[in-house]
Coordinates of C-alpha atoms in Angstrom, one line a residue:
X229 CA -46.1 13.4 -35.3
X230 CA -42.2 13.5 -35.8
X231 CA -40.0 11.3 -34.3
X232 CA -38.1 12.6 -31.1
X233 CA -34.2 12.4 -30.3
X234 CA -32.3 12.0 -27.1
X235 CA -29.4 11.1 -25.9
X236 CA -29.8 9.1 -22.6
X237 CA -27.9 6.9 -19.7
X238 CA -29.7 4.6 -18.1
X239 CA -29.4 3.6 -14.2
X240 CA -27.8 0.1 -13.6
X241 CA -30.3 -1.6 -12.5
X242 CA -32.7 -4.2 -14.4
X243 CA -35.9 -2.7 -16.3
X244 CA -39.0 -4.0 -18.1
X245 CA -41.7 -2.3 -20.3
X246 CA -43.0 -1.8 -23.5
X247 CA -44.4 1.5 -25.1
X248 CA -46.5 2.7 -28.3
X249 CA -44.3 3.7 -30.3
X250 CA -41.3 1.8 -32.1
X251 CA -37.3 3.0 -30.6
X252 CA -34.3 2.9 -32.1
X253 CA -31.2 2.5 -29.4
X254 CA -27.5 3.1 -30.5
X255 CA -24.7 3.2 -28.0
X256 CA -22.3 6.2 -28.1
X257 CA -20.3 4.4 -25.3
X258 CA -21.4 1.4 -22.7
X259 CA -23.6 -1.4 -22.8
X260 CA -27.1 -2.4 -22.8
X261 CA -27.9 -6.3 -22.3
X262 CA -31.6 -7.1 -23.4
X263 CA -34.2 -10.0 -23.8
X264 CA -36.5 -8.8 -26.4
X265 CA -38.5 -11.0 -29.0
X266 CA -37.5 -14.3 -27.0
X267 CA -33.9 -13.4 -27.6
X268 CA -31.1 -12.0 -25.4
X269 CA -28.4 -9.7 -27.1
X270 CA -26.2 -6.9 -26.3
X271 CA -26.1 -2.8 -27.7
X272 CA -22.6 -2.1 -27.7
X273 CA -19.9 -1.0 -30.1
X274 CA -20.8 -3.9 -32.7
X275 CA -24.6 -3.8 -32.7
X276 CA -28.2 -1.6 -31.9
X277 CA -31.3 -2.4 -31.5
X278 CA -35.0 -1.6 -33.5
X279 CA -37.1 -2.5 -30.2
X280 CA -41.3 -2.5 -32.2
X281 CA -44.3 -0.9 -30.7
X282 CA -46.2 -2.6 -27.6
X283 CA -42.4 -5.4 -27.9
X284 CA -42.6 -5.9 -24.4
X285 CA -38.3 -5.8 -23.3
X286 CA -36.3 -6.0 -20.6
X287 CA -32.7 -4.6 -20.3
X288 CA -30.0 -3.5 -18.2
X289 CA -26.8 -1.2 -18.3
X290 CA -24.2 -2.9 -15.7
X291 CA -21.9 0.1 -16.2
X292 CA -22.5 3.8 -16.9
X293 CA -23.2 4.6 -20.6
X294 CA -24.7 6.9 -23.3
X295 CA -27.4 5.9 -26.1
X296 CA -28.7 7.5 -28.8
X297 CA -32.3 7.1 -28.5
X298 CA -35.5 7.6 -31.0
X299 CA -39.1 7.3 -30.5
X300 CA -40.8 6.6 -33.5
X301 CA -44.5 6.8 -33.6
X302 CA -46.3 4.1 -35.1
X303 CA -47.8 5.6 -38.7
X304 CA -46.0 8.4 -38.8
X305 CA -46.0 8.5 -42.5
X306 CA -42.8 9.4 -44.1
X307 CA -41.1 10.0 -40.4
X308 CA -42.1 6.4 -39.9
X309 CA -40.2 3.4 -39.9
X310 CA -40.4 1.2 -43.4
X311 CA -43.5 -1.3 -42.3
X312 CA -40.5 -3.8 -44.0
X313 CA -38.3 -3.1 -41.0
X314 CA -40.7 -2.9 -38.6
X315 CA -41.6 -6.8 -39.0
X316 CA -38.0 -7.4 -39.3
X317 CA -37.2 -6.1 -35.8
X318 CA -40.6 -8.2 -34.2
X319 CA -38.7 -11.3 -35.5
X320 CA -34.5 -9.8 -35.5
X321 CA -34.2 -6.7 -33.3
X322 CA -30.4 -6.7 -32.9
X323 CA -28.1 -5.3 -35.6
X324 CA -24.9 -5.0 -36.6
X325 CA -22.9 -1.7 -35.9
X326 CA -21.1 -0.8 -38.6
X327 CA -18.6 2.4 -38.9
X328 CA -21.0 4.9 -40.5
X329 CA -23.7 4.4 -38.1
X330 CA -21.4 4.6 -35.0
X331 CA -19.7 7.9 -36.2
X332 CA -23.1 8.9 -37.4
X333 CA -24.1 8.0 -33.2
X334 CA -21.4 9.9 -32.1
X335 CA -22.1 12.7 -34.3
X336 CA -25.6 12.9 -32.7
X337 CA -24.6 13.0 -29.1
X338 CA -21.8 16.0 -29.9
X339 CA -25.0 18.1 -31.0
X340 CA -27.8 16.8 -29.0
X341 CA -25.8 17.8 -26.2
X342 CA -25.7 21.4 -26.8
X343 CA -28.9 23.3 -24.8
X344 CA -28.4 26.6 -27.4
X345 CA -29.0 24.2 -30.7
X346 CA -31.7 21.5 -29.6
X347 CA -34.3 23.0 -31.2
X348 CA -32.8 23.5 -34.3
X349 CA -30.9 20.2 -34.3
X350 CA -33.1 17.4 -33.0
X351 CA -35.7 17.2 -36.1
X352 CA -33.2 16.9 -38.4
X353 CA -30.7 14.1 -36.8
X354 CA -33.6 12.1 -36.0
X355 CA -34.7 12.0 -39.8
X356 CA -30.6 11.7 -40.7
X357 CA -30.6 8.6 -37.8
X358 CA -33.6 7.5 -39.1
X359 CA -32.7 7.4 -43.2
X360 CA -29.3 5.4 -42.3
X361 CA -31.2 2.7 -40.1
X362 CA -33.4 2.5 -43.1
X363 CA -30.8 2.2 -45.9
X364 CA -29.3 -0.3 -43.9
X365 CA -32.3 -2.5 -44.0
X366 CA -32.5 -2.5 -47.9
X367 CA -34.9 0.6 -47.3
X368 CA -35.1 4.3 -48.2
X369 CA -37.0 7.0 -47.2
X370 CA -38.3 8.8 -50.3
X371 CA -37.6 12.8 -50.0
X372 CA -38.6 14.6 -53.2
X373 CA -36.5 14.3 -56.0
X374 CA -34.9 17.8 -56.1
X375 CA -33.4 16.9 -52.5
X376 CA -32.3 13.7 -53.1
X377 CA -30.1 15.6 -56.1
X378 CA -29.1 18.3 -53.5
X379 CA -28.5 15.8 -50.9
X380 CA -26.5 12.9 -53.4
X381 CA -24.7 15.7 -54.6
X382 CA -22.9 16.6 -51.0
X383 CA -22.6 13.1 -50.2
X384 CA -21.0 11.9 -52.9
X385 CA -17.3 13.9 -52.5
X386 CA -19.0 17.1 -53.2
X387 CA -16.9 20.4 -54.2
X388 CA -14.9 21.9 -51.6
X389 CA -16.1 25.5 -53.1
X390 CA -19.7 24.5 -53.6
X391 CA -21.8 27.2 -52.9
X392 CA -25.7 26.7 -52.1
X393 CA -26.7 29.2 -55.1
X394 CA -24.3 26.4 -57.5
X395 CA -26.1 23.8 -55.0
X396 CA -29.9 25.2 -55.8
X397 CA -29.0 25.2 -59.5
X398 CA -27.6 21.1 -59.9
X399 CA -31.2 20.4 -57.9
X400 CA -33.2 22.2 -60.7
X401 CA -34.8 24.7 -57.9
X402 CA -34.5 27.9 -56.9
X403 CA -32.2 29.3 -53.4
X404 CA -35.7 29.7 -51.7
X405 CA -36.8 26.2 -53.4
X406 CA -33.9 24.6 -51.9
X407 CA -34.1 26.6 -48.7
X408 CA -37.7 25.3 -48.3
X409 CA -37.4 21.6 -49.3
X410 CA -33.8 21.7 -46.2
X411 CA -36.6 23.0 -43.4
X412 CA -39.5 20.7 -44.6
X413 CA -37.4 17.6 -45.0
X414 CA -33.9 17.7 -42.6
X415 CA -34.9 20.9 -40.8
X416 CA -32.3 22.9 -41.2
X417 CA -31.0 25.6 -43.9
X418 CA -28.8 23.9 -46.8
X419 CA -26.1 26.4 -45.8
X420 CA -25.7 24.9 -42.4
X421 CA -26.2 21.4 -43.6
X422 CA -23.2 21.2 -45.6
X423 CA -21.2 23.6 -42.8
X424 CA -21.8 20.5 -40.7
X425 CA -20.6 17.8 -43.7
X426 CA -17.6 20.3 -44.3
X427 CA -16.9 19.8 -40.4
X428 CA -17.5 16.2 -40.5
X429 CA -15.3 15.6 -43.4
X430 CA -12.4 17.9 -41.9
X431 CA -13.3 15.5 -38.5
X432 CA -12.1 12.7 -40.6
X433 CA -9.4 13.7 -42.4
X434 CA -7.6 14.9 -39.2
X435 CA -8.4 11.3 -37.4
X436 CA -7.4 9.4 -40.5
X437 CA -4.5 11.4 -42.9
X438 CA -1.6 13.0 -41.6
X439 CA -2.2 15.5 -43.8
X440 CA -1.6 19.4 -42.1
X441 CA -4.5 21.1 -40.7
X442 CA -4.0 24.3 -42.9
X443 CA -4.4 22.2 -46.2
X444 CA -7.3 20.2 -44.8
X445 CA -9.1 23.5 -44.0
X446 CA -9.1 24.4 -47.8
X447 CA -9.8 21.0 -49.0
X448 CA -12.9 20.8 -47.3
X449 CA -14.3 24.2 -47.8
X450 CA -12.9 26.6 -44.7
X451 CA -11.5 29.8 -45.8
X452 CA -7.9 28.8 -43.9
X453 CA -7.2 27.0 -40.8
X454 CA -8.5 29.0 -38.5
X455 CA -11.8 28.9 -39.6
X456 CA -11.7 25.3 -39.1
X457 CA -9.8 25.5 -35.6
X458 CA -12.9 27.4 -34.3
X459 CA -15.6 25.5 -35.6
X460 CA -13.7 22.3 -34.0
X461 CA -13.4 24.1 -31.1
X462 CA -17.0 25.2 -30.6
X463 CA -17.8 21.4 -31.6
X464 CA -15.7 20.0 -28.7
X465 CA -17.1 22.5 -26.1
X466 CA -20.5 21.0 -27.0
X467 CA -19.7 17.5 -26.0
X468 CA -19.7 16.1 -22.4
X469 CA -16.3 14.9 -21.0
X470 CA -18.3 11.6 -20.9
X471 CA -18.7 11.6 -24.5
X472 CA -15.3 12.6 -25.6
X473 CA -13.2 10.2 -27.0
X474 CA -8.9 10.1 -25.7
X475 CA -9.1 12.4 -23.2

């Protein structure tokens, strides 16, 4: 079984249970308050929560909000949670929020949110949500080796003209190799996963520099600005008005 994605608001009123499987809540916007593990904390803006399997929890929203959500079954093999982490969050469930995570959150419920691409999208932002809650606990899931070239590659200021053919080649695999190993592993073609880390990066740029649009376009990979204009504009049509952030 893989793990399974949503994005979720919760009624303000007080719940308790516990389930099978372990969950990992991130807040997009709001807060939770919980008692888990003989502790009380609070998923906001500065910390989640790693709630383990048959944890019995209790928690309330007092205002509206949006989380992140994952279900992870319990031996799931490598779409399971690190057993390290797992007896980390029976003992610490609440933890820090850094930047990453939070845009990484926020990233999620832009895409989550679109009916047309939740099939294609959910597999693979649950295993991306899944490999940074995991790094972040001294942890890392293990993909094969070729990826983890393909995917250190892109993450690490990759070329603004990279193609996936140049891509396949610094991996040591073939297009189809590398086309395989995206579906098997992320679930999605290589050519759309670094469309989405060109977007992310141009995301940045524009919230951070005050550098012009048209020269962010080519920097990270757009043929000109208008490329880019669309593909932020098809982004921001995808996201709730709940969701959006300065409006």
């Amino acid at each position: 079984m893989r793990p399974v994605l949503s994005l979720r608001s919760y009624p303000p009123h007080e719940t308790e249970h516990a389930h099978d499987w372990h969950q990992i809540v991130v807040p997009v916007d709001g807060t939770m308050q919980m008692h888990i593990a003989g502790q009380d904390g609070i998923v906001d803006d500065s910390s989640f929560v790693i709630v383990a399997s048959q944890a019995r929890h209790r928690f309330t929203t007092p205002h509206s909000g949006h989380f992140v959500v994952l279900d992870v079954p319990t031996g799931a093999g490598f779409f399971g949670l690190p057993d390290r982490l797992v007896h980390q969050a029976e003992g610490q469930p609440f933890h820090p929020l850094d930047a990453g995570l939070r845009h990484l959150a926020h990233y999620i419920a832009h895409d989550a949110a679109a009916p047309a691409r939740r099939s294609d999208l959910l597999d693979r932002l649950g295993g991306m949500l899944l490999e940074a809650v995991a790094e972040r606990s001294g942890d890392r899931l293990h993909w094969p080796p070729a990826l983890e070239r393909a995917v250190s590659l892109l993450g690490h200021g990759y070329d603004a003209t990279l193609t996936v053919q140049q891509l396949a080649v610094a991996a040591g695999v073939s297009v189809s190799g590398l086309h395989a190993l995206f579906q098997r592993w992320i679930g999605i073609s290589p050519g759309r996963y670094l469309a989405d880390l060109r977007l992310r990066e141009a995301e940045q740029l524009i919230r951070e520099t005050r550098r012009p649009l048209a020269e962010i376009a080519l920097a990270v990979g757009f043929s000109d600005q208008s490329a880019l204009t669309r593909s932020l504009r098809r982004r921001r049509s995808t996201t709730p008005a709940a969701l959006r952030r300065g409006d």
